[in-house]
CSV table of C-alpha atoms and ligand atoms in Angstrom, one decimal:
chain,number,residue,atom,x,y,z
A,1,MET,CA,101.5,99.8,36.1
A,2,LYS,CA,99.8,96.5,35.7
A,3,GLU,CA,97.6,96.5,32.7
A,4,LYS,CA,93.8,96.1,32.8
A,5,ASN,CA,92.2,92.7,32.0
A,6,LEU,CA,89.4,93.1,29.4
A,7,LEU,CA,87.1,90.5,30.9
A,8,ASN,CA,87.2,92.2,34.3
A,9,TYR,CA,86.5,95.5,32.9
A,10,LEU,CA,83.5,94.2,30.8
A,11,ASN,CA,82.2,92.2,33.7
A,12,PHE,CA,82.5,95.6,36.0
A,13,HIS,CA,80.7,97.5,33.2
A,14,LYS,CA,77.8,94.8,33.0
A,15,ILE,CA,78.6,93.7,29.5
A,16,ASN,CA,77.6,90.1,28.9
A,17,ILE,CA,79.6,88.1,26.3
A,18,PRO,CA,77.1,86.0,24.4
A,19,GLU,CA,78.0,82.0,24.4
A,20,ASN,CA,78.8,82.2,20.8
A,21,ILE,CA,81.0,85.0,21.0
A,22,LYS,CA,84.8,84.7,21.7
A,23,ILE,CA,87.1,87.6,22.3
A,24,ALA,CA,91.0,88.2,22.7
A,25,VAL,CA,93.2,91.1,23.0
A,26,ILE,CA,96.5,91.8,21.3
A,27,SER,CA,98.6,94.9,22.4
A,28,LEU,CA,99.6,97.3,19.9
A,29,PRO,CA,102.1,98.2,18.2
A,30,SER,CA,101.9,94.4,16.8
A,31,LEU,CA,104.7,94.8,14.2
A,32,ILE,CA,102.3,92.7,12.3
A,33,ASP,CA,102.0,93.4,8.6
A,34,LYS,CA,100.3,91.2,6.0
A,35,SER,CA,100.3,93.6,3.3
A,36,GLN,CA,103.3,91.9,1.5
A,37,LEU,CA,101.2,88.4,1.4
A,38,ILE,CA,98.0,90.3,0.4
A,39,GLN,CA,100.1,92.0,-2.4
A,40,LYS,CA,101.8,88.6,-3.2
A,41,ALA,CA,98.5,86.9,-3.8
A,42,LYS,CA,97.4,90.0,-6.0
A,43,SER,CA,100.7,89.9,-8.2
A,44,GLU,CA,100.3,86.1,-8.5
A,45,ASN,CA,96.7,86.7,-9.8
A,46,ARG,CA,95.3,84.4,-7.0
A,47,HIS,CA,92.9,87.2,-6.0
A,48,ALA,CA,90.9,86.9,-9.6
A,49,ASN,CA,90.6,90.5,-9.7
A,50,MET,CA,88.5,91.1,-6.8
A,51,LYS,CA,88.9,94.5,-5.2
A,52,PHE,CA,88.1,94.3,-1.3
A,53,THR,CA,91.5,94.0,0.5
A,54,PHE,CA,93.3,93.7,-2.6
A,55,SER,CA,92.7,97.4,-3.5
A,56,ASN,CA,95.0,98.7,-1.1
A,57,PRO,CA,97.2,95.9,0.4
A,58,GLU,CA,99.5,98.4,2.1
A,59,TYR,CA,96.8,99.6,4.2
A,60,SER,CA,94.6,96.9,4.6
A,61,GLY,CA,97.3,94.3,5.7
A,62,LEU,CA,98.8,96.7,8.2
A,63,GLY,CA,98.3,96.0,11.8
A,64,ASP,CA,99.6,99.2,13.2
A,65,LYS,CA,97.2,101.6,11.4
A,66,PHE,CA,96.5,103.8,14.2
A,67,GLU,CA,99.0,105.7,16.3
A,68,TRP,CA,96.6,106.1,19.0
A,69,ALA,CA,95.6,102.4,19.3
A,70,LYS,CA,97.1,100.5,22.2
A,71,SER,CA,95.1,97.3,21.7
A,72,CYS,CA,92.8,95.5,19.3
A,73,ILE,CA,90.1,93.4,20.3
A,74,VAL,CA,89.4,90.5,18.2
A,75,ILE,CA,85.9,89.2,18.2
A,76,SER,CA,84.8,86.1,16.8
A,77,TYR,CA,81.0,84.9,16.2
A,78,ASN,CA,80.3,81.2,15.9
A,79,TYR,CA,77.4,80.8,13.5
A,80,SER,CA,77.1,77.2,13.4
A,81,PRO,CA,73.5,76.1,14.4
A,82,SER,CA,72.7,74.2,17.6
A,83,SER,CA,70.2,71.8,15.7
A,84,SER,CA,71.0,69.5,12.9
A,85,ASN,CA,69.1,68.5,9.9
A,86,ASN,CA,69.4,66.7,6.5
A,87,HIS,CA,72.1,67.4,4.1
A,88,SER,CA,70.2,66.0,1.2
A,89,PHE,CA,68.8,67.9,-1.7
A,90,ARG,CA,65.6,67.4,-3.7
A,91,PRO,CA,65.8,68.1,-7.4
A,92,GLY,CA,65.2,71.8,-8.1
A,93,GLU,CA,66.7,72.9,-4.8
A,94,GLY,CA,69.7,75.1,-4.5
A,95,ALA,CA,72.4,75.3,-1.5
A,96,VAL,CA,73.3,78.4,0.3
A,97,ALA,CA,76.6,78.4,2.3
A,98,LEU,CA,75.8,78.5,6.3
A,99,PHE,CA,77.5,81.8,6.7
A,100,ALA,CA,74.8,83.3,4.4
A,101,SER,CA,71.7,81.3,5.5
A,102,GLU,CA,70.7,84.6,7.2
A,103,ASN,CA,72.6,87.7,8.0
A,104,HIS,CA,75.1,86.3,10.7
A,105,TYR,CA,77.0,89.5,10.9
A,106,ILE,CA,74.1,91.0,12.7
A,107,PRO,CA,74.9,89.5,16.2
A,108,LEU,CA,78.5,90.2,15.6
A,109,GLU,CA,77.9,93.8,14.7
A,110,LYS,CA,75.4,94.1,17.6
A,111,PHE,CA,78.2,93.0,20.1
A,112,ILE,CA,80.7,95.5,18.5
A,113,ARG,CA,78.4,98.3,18.9
A,114,LYS,CA,77.9,97.6,22.6
A,115,LEU,CA,81.8,97.5,23.2
A,116,THR,CA,81.9,100.8,21.1
A,117,ASP,CA,79.2,102.4,23.2
A,118,LEU,CA,80.9,101.4,26.4
A,119,PHE,CA,84.4,102.9,25.2
A,120,ASN,CA,82.9,105.9,23.7
A,121,ASN,CA,80.9,106.6,27.0
A,122,GLU,CA,84.4,106.2,28.9
A,123,GLY,CA,85.9,108.9,26.5
A,124,ILE,CA,88.1,106.0,24.7
A,125,LYS,CA,88.5,106.1,21.2
A,126,VAL,CA,87.7,103.2,19.1
A,127,LYS,CA,87.7,102.1,15.4
A,128,GLN,CA,86.0,99.2,14.3
A,129,PHE,CA,86.3,96.7,11.1
A,130,ILE,CA,84.0,94.1,10.1
A,131,ASP,CA,84.3,92.7,6.3
A,132,SER,CA,85.6,96.1,5.3
A,133,PRO,CA,88.0,96.5,2.2
A,134,GLN,CA,90.3,98.7,4.4
A,135,HIS,CA,91.0,96.0,6.8
A,136,TYR,CA,92.3,92.3,6.5
A,137,ASP,CA,90.1,90.8,9.3
A,138,ARG,CA,92.2,87.7,9.8
A,139,ILE,CA,95.1,89.7,10.8
A,140,PHE,CA,95.6,89.4,14.4
A,141,PHE,CA,93.5,86.0,14.7
A,142,ASN,CA,96.5,83.3,15.1
A,143,THR,CA,98.4,85.4,17.5
A,144,SER,CA,95.5,86.5,19.6
A,145,GLY,CA,95.1,82.8,21.1
A,146,LEU,CA,91.8,82.4,19.5
A,147,GLY,CA,93.0,79.8,17.0
A,148,TRP,CA,95.0,79.4,14.1
A,149,GLN,CA,95.2,79.5,10.1
A,150,GLY,CA,94.1,76.2,8.7
A,151,LYS,CA,95.4,74.9,5.3
A,152,SER,CA,92.0,76.0,4.0
A,153,THR,CA,93.2,79.5,5.0
A,154,MET,CA,90.1,79.7,7.2
A,155,MET,CA,90.8,80.8,10.8
A,156,LEU,CA,90.1,77.8,13.1
A,157,SER,CA,89.1,77.4,16.7
A,158,PRO,CA,88.9,74.4,19.0
A,159,GLY,CA,85.4,73.3,19.3
A,160,ILE,CA,84.3,75.8,16.5
A,161,GLY,CA,86.6,75.0,13.6
A,162,PRO,CA,86.1,77.4,10.8
A,163,TRP,CA,82.5,78.4,11.6
A,164,GLN,CA,83.1,81.8,12.5
A,165,LEU,CA,83.0,85.4,11.3
A,166,ILE,CA,85.8,87.8,12.4
A,167,GLY,CA,85.6,91.6,13.6
A,168,ASN,CA,88.2,93.8,15.1
A,169,LEU,CA,88.1,96.8,17.4
A,170,TYR,CA,91.1,98.9,17.8
A,171,ILE,CA,91.0,100.8,21.2
A,172,GLU,CA,92.9,103.6,22.7
A,173,GLU,CA,93.5,101.7,26.0
A,174,LYS,CA,95.9,99.3,27.0
A,175,PHE,CA,94.4,95.9,28.0
A,176,GLU,CA,96.3,92.6,29.0
A,177,ASP,CA,97.2,90.4,26.1
A,178,THR,CA,95.2,87.1,26.0
A,179,GLU,CA,97.1,83.9,26.6
A,180,LYS,CA,98.9,82.8,23.4
A,181,LYS,CA,98.3,79.2,22.5
A,182,SER,CA,99.7,77.1,19.5
A,183,PHE,CA,97.6,75.0,17.4
A,184,SER,CA,98.0,73.6,14.0
A,185,CYS,CA,96.2,71.3,11.3
A,186,GLY,CA,99.2,68.7,11.8
A,187,SER,CA,99.0,66.1,9.1
A,188,CYS,CA,95.3,66.6,8.1
A,189,ASN,CA,94.4,67.7,4.6
A,190,LEU,CA,90.8,66.9,4.4
A,191,CYS,CA,90.0,70.4,3.2
A,192,GLN,CA,92.3,70.2,0.3
A,193,ILE,CA,91.1,67.0,-1.0
A,194,SER,CA,87.3,68.0,-0.5
A,195,CYS,CA,87.6,71.2,-2.5
A,196,PRO,CA,85.7,70.3,-5.6
A,197,THR,CA,87.8,72.4,-7.9
A,198,GLY,CA,91.5,72.1,-6.5
A,199,ALA,CA,91.5,75.7,-5.2
A,200,LEU,CA,93.3,74.8,-2.2
A,201,ASP,CA,96.1,72.5,-4.0
A,202,GLU,CA,98.8,74.4,-2.4
A,203,GLU,CA,98.4,74.3,1.6
A,204,TYR,CA,97.4,77.5,3.3
A,205,ILE,CA,97.0,79.2,-0.1
A,206,LEU,CA,93.7,79.8,-2.0
A,207,ASP,CA,93.6,80.4,-5.7
A,208,SER,CA,90.3,82.4,-6.0
A,209,ASN,CA,90.2,81.7,-9.6
A,210,LYS,CA,89.3,78.0,-8.8
A,211,CYS,CA,86.9,79.0,-5.7
A,212,ILE,CA,83.3,78.5,-6.3
A,213,SER,CA,82.6,80.8,-3.6
A,214,TYR,CA,84.3,83.6,-5.6
A,215,TRP,CA,82.5,82.8,-8.8
A,216,LEU,CA,79.2,82.9,-7.2
A,217,GLN,CA,79.9,86.5,-6.2
A,218,SER,CA,81.7,87.4,-9.6
A,219,PRO,CA,80.3,89.8,-12.3
A,220,ASP,CA,82.6,88.1,-14.9
A,221,ILE,CA,81.5,85.3,-17.3
A,222,ILE,CA,81.9,81.9,-15.4
A,223,PRO,CA,83.9,79.5,-17.3
A,224,HIS,CA,82.1,76.2,-18.6
A,225,ASP,CA,83.8,73.8,-16.4
A,226,MET,CA,83.3,75.8,-13.3
A,227,ARG,CA,79.5,76.1,-14.1
A,228,SER,CA,79.3,72.3,-13.7
A,229,SER,CA,81.7,72.3,-10.6
A,230,ILE,CA,79.3,74.6,-9.1
A,231,GLY,CA,76.7,71.9,-8.9
A,232,ASN,CA,73.5,73.0,-7.1
A,233,ARG,CA,75.2,75.8,-5.1
A,234,PHE,CA,73.3,79.1,-5.2
A,235,TYR,CA,75.5,81.3,-2.9
A,236,GLY,CA,78.9,80.5,-1.2
A,237,CYS,CA,80.5,77.0,-0.9
A,238,ASP,CA,81.1,75.3,2.2
A,239,GLU,CA,83.1,72.1,1.2
A,240,CYS,CA,86.2,72.9,2.9
A,241,LEU,CA,84.6,73.9,6.0
A,242,ILE,CA,82.2,70.8,6.3
A,243,SER,CA,85.1,68.6,5.9
A,244,CYS,CA,87.3,70.3,8.6
A,245,PRO,CA,87.5,68.0,11.8
A,246,PRO,CA,87.7,70.8,14.5
A,247,GLY,CA,84.4,72.1,13.2
A,248,GLN,CA,82.7,68.6,13.4
A,249,THR,CA,81.8,69.1,16.9
A,250,ARG,CA,78.1,68.8,16.3
A,251,SER,CA,76.4,66.6,13.7
A,252,PHE,CA,74.9,69.2,11.8
A,253,ASN,CA,74.8,69.7,8.1
A,254,ILE,CA,73.0,72.1,5.8
A,255,LEU,CA,69.9,73.5,7.4
A,256,LYS,CA,66.6,73.7,6.0
A,257,THR,CA,67.1,77.3,5.9
A,258,ASN,CA,70.1,76.8,3.4
A,259,LYS,CA,67.8,75.6,0.6
A,260,VAL,CA,66.3,77.8,-1.9
A,261,GLU,CA,63.5,76.8,-4.5
A,262,LEU,CA,65.5,77.5,-7.6
A,263,GLN,CA,62.4,78.2,-9.9
A,264,LYS,CA,61.2,80.5,-7.2
A,265,ILE,CA,64.2,82.5,-7.4
A,266,LEU,CA,63.9,82.6,-11.2
A,267,LYS,CA,60.5,84.0,-11.2
A,268,MET,CA,61.2,86.6,-8.7
A,269,SER,CA,62.1,90.2,-10.0
A,270,SER,CA,65.8,91.2,-9.6
A,271,ASP,CA,64.8,94.0,-7.5
A,272,THR,CA,63.0,91.6,-5.0
A,273,LEU,CA,65.9,89.2,-5.1
A,274,VAL,CA,68.1,92.1,-4.1
A,275,GLN,CA,66.0,93.1,-1.2
A,276,ARG,CA,65.3,89.4,-0.2
A,277,TYR,CA,69.0,88.6,0.0
A,278,ASP,CA,70.3,92.3,1.1
A,279,TRP,CA,73.0,90.6,3.3
A,280,PHE,CA,74.7,88.9,0.2
A,281,TYR,CA,77.4,90.4,-1.7
A,282,ILE,CA,75.6,90.9,-5.0
A,283,PRO,CA,77.7,92.2,-8.1
A,284,LYS,CA,76.4,95.7,-8.9
A,285,ARG,CA,73.5,95.1,-6.8
A,286,ASN,CA,72.1,93.4,-9.6
A,287,GLY,CA,69.7,90.6,-8.9
A,288,ASP,CA,70.2,89.2,-12.4
A,289,PHE,CA,73.3,87.7,-11.2
A,290,LEU,CA,71.5,85.8,-8.4
A,291,LYS,CA,69.1,84.4,-11.3
A,292,ARG,CA,72.4,83.4,-13.2
A,293,ASN,CA,73.5,81.4,-10.0
A,294,ALA,CA,70.1,79.8,-9.9
A,295,LEU,CA,69.9,79.1,-13.6
A,296,ILE,CA,73.4,77.3,-13.3
A,297,ALA,CA,72.3,75.4,-10.1
A,298,LEU,CA,69.0,74.4,-11.8
A,299,ALA,CA,70.9,73.1,-14.8
A,300,ASN,CA,73.1,70.9,-12.6
A,301,ASN,CA,70.1,69.8,-10.3
A,302,PRO,CA,67.0,70.1,-12.5
A,303,ASP,CA,63.4,69.3,-11.6
A,304,GLU,CA,60.5,68.1,-13.7
A,305,ASN,CA,59.6,71.3,-15.4
A,306,ALA,CA,62.8,73.0,-15.2
A,307,LEU,CA,63.2,72.9,-19.1
A,308,SER,CA,60.0,74.6,-19.8
A,309,LEU,CA,61.0,77.6,-17.5
A,310,MET,CA,64.2,77.7,-19.3
A,311,TYR,CA,62.4,78.0,-22.7
A,312,GLU,CA,60.5,81.0,-21.2
A,313,LEU,CA,63.6,82.8,-20.0
A,314,LEU,CA,65.2,82.7,-23.5
A,315,ASN,CA,63.0,85.6,-24.2
A,316,SER,CA,64.0,87.4,-21.0
A,317,ASP,CA,64.9,91.1,-21.4
A,318,SER,CA,68.1,90.5,-19.5
A,319,GLU,CA,71.2,89.6,-21.6
A,320,ILE,CA,72.7,87.7,-18.3
A,321,ILE,CA,69.7,85.6,-18.2
A,322,ARG,CA,69.5,84.7,-22.0
A,323,PHE,CA,73.3,84.0,-21.8
A,324,TYR,CA,73.3,81.6,-19.1
A,325,THR,CA,69.7,80.2,-20.2
A,326,ILE,CA,71.3,78.9,-23.4
A,327,TRP,CA,74.1,77.2,-21.6
A,328,ALA,CA,71.6,75.7,-19.2
A,329,ILE,CA,69.5,74.1,-22.0
A,330,TRP,CA,72.7,72.9,-23.6
A,331,LYS,CA,73.7,71.3,-20.3
A,332,LEU,CA,70.3,69.6,-20.2
A,333,SER,CA,71.0,68.0,-23.5
A,334,LYS,CA,68.2,70.1,-25.2
A,335,PHE,CA,70.2,72.3,-27.3
A,336,HIS,CA,68.6,70.9,-30.6
A,337,GLU,CA,65.3,72.0,-29.4
A,338,ILE,CA,66.1,75.7,-28.7
A,339,LYS,CA,65.1,76.8,-32.2
A,340,ASN,CA,61.7,76.0,-31.5
A,341,TYR,CA,61.8,79.0,-28.7
A,342,TYR,CA,64.4,81.2,-29.7
A,343,ASP,CA,65.5,83.0,-32.8
A,344,VAL,CA,69.1,83.6,-32.9
A,345,ASP,CA,68.8,86.1,-35.8
A,346,HIS,CA,66.7,88.4,-33.6
A,347,GLU,CA,69.3,88.3,-30.9
A,348,LYS,CA,70.7,91.9,-30.1
A,349,SER,CA,73.4,91.1,-27.8
A,350,GLU,CA,76.7,89.9,-29.5
A,351,LEU,CA,77.8,88.0,-26.3
A,352,VAL,CA,74.8,85.8,-26.2
A,353,LYS,CA,75.2,85.2,-30.0
A,354,LYS,CA,78.8,84.3,-29.4
A,355,GLU,CA,77.7,81.9,-26.7
A,356,TYR,CA,75.1,80.4,-28.8
A,357,LEU,CA,77.3,79.7,-31.7
A,358,ARG,CA,80.1,78.3,-29.4
A,359,LEU,CA,77.6,75.9,-27.9
A,360,MET,CA,76.4,74.7,-31.4
A,361,LYS,CA,79.9,73.4,-32.4
B,401,B12,C1,88.3,88.3,-0.5
B,401,B12,C2,87.4,87.3,0.5
B,401,B12,C3,87.1,86.3,0.1
B,401,B12,C4,87.5,85.6,-1.3
B,401,B12,C5,89.0,85.1,-1.1
B,401,B12,C6,89.3,84.3,0.1
B,401,B12,C7,90.7,84.2,0.8
B,401,B12,N1,90.8,83.2,1.5
B,401,B12,O1,91.5,85.2,0.5
B,401,B12,C8,86.5,84.6,-1.6
B,401,B12,C9,85.4,85.2,-2.2
B,401,B12,C10,87.1,83.4,-2.5
B,401,B12,C11,86.0,84.5,-0.1
B,401,B12,C12,85.6,83.0,0.1
B,401,B12,C13,85.0,82.7,1.5
B,401,B12,N2,85.1,83.7,2.5
B,401,B12,CO1,85.7,85.5,2.5
B,401,B12,N3,86.6,87.0,2.7
B,401,B12,C14,87.3,87.9,1.8
B,401,B12,C15,88.0,89.0,2.6
B,401,B12,C16,86.8,90.2,2.0
B,401,B12,C17,89.3,89.5,2.3
B,401,B12,C18,90.2,88.3,2.5
B,401,B12,C19,91.7,88.6,2.1
B,401,B12,O2,92.2,89.7,2.3
B,401,B12,N4,92.4,87.6,1.5
B,401,B12,C20,93.8,87.9,1.0
B,401,B12,C21,94.5,86.5,1.1
B,401,B12,C22,96.1,87.0,0.8
B,401,B12,O3,94.3,86.2,2.5
B,401,B12,P1,94.6,84.7,3.1
B,401,B12,O4,94.0,83.6,2.2
B,401,B12,O5,93.8,84.8,4.4
B,401,B12,O6,96.1,84.3,2.9
B,401,B12,C23,96.6,84.1,4.1
B,401,B12,C24,97.3,82.8,3.9
B,401,B12,O7,97.6,82.5,2.4
B,401,B12,C25,98.5,82.8,4.8
B,401,B12,N5,99.7,81.9,4.4
B,401,B12,C26,100.5,82.3,3.2
B,401,B12,N6,101.3,81.2,3.2
B,401,B12,C27,101.3,80.5,4.2
B,401,B12,C28,102.2,79.6,4.9
B,401,B12,C29,101.7,79.1,5.9
B,401,B12,C30,102.6,77.9,6.8
B,401,B12,C31,100.7,79.5,6.9
B,401,B12,C32,100.5,79.1,8.3
B,401,B12,C33,99.7,80.6,6.3
B,401,B12,C34,100.4,81.0,5.1
B,401,B12,O8,99.0,84.1,4.8
B,401,B12,C35,98.1,85.0,4.2
B,401,B12,C36,97.9,86.1,5.1
B,401,B12,O9,97.4,85.8,6.4
B,401,B12,C37,87.6,88.7,4.1
B,401,B12,C38,87.3,90.0,4.8
B,401,B12,C39,88.2,91.0,5.3
B,401,B12,N7,88.0,92.2,5.0
B,401,B12,O10,89.3,90.6,5.7
B,401,B12,C40,86.5,87.7,4.0
B,401,B12,C41,86.8,86.4,4.9
B,401,B12,C42,88.1,85.9,4.8
B,401,B12,N8,85.7,85.3,4.4
B,401,B12,C43,85.1,84.7,5.1
B,401,B12,C44,84.2,83.7,5.0
B,401,B12,C45,83.3,83.2,6.1
B,401,B12,C46,84.3,83.2,3.6
B,401,B12,C47,83.6,81.7,3.1
B,401,B12,C48,83.7,80.7,4.1
B,401,B12,C49,82.3,82.0,2.6
B,401,B12,C50,81.7,80.7,2.0
B,401,B12,N9,81.1,79.8,2.9
B,401,B12,O11,81.5,80.6,0.8
B,401,B12,C51,84.6,81.3,1.9
B,401,B12,C52,85.9,80.5,2.4
B,401,B12,C53,86.8,80.4,1.3
B,401,B12,C54,88.2,80.3,1.8
B,401,B12,N10,88.7,78.7,1.9
B,401,B12,O12,89.0,80.9,2.4
B,401,B12,C55,85.5,85.0,6.7
B,401,B12,C56,86.6,83.9,7.1
B,401,B12,C57,86.6,83.7,8.7
B,401,B12,C58,87.2,82.8,9.2
B,401,B12,N11,86.9,81.9,9.9
B,401,B12,O13,88.6,82.9,8.7
B,401,B12,C59,86.1,86.5,6.5
B,401,B12,C60,87.4,86.8,7.5
B,401,B12,C61,85.1,87.7,6.4
B,401,B12,C62,84.8,87.7,8.1
B,401,B12,N12,85.0,89.1,8.6
B,401,B12,O14,84.4,87.1,9.0
B,401,B12,N13,86.3,85.4,0.7
B,402,SF4,S1,85.1,77.4,-0.9
B,402,SF4,FE1,84.6,75.6,-1.9
B,402,SF4,S2,85.6,76.0,-4.0
B,402,SF4,FE2,86.4,77.5,-2.4
B,402,SF4,S3,88.1,76.7,-1.6
B,402,SF4,FE3,86.7,76.2,-0.2
B,402,SF4,S4,85.9,74.0,-1.0
B,402,SF4,FE4,87.2,75.0,-2.6
B,403,SF4,S1,90.3,70.3,7.1
B,403,SF4,FE1,92.3,69.6,8.2
B,403,SF4,S2,94.0,70.8,7.2
B,403,SF4,FE2,92.0,71.6,6.4
B,403,SF4,S3,91.9,73.5,7.7
B,403,SF4,FE3,90.7,71.8,8.8
B,403,SF4,S4,92.1,70.9,10.3
B,403,SF4,FE4,93.2,72.1,8.8
């Protein structure tokens, strides 16, 4: 029996595919299993202790998770803007990577919900995954015809490059496979040489220990050299995406919405920050980690009265804030003045004391 064509099926059910959504079908079982590669990254400690898909690679990396599933629809949402703007930052401004300038997962989730409702109404079982620790979202992308895995490890498509988020919908219905295409990066290596920290020195392999995007989401103490490499980035890093030629089909750079006023962030309460950026991955949902990012970014891109705010923050109730403020003042070469605003003998936190003494040397 001839398999159904998904596009015709959706058309028949009057489901519109928005312009910035692309879909492809892969029939199951796929015999695809990325568990070992995820496990390998973990055993070589390239995962920098992250949990996500690394918690249970045997499951997250398995393509054939469900006996009942006959196809998987791979859905990609292109979040690149249609207008362009200026990439330059003024002192005191921090950068937010484009994927996080707003909750770009919403349109992807909305479309997947539409498909789910359709299949549910037809009595067809489905299971969706978007950014879940249970599922490696890139799993079927390069065999689905949508594109290929670049040397940056990003999934790329012609005309879109890396600017896309990926979701998967397993369905209990056989649909025709999408046409396979073979693409590659060829001899390009621009992402590798654009990465400010050498996290992509080995092609197709990311060392998360060196990745800025990782550190800005990590609860661990950020190493000193990494703090400087972070520059004015407040959340996420886009260097390996911006440099990628297949994604440069429009002359866009960082939009206004990708800028934050770092001092404003530092003056907000931590709870307000968590609410304001509820789509960010924030360790322990503790807004102090976003303030930490803002402090580092402000020390790397200070404006006029950055220092006076830092002096105030030396008396913050938060251990994290005091810890990074001490470094920020050191970074601005004003460590010798710290004694006028802060008494290390009254410091309750051993961690903060240690940082102070380390920077004293
Ligand atoms: C953990 C994680 C991170 C970590 C680690 C990223 C990584 N590359 O592993 C950190 C925090 C650093 C991160 C950063 C970012 N992330 Co992230 N992240 C994830 C998450 C949760 C799991 C990824 C994972 O399992 N990695 C494990 C390793 C083993 O996977 P891998 O690098 O893809 O490994 C492959 C290659 O090494 C390849 N390989 C190995 N050897 C060879 C050899 C050859 C020849 C070839 C061809 C391939 C190859 O095989 C491996 C398996 O396919 C997924 C969501 C999900 N649930 O899947 C999102 C996800 C990967 N992230 C995403 C995004 C958008 C980002 C950022 C762009 C955000 C930003 N602007 O800051 C950056 C990009 C950094 C980068 N260059 O990858 C998107 C990527 C979409 C896309 N187009 O690919 C995803 C898919 C979320 C989503 N649902 O859309 N992320
Ligand atoms: S996200 Fe930034 S630090 Fe991480 S690999 Fe890409 S360019 Fe390097
Ligand atoms: S910058 Fe070049 S090498 Fe890197 S992912 Fe893009 S096309 Fe591939």
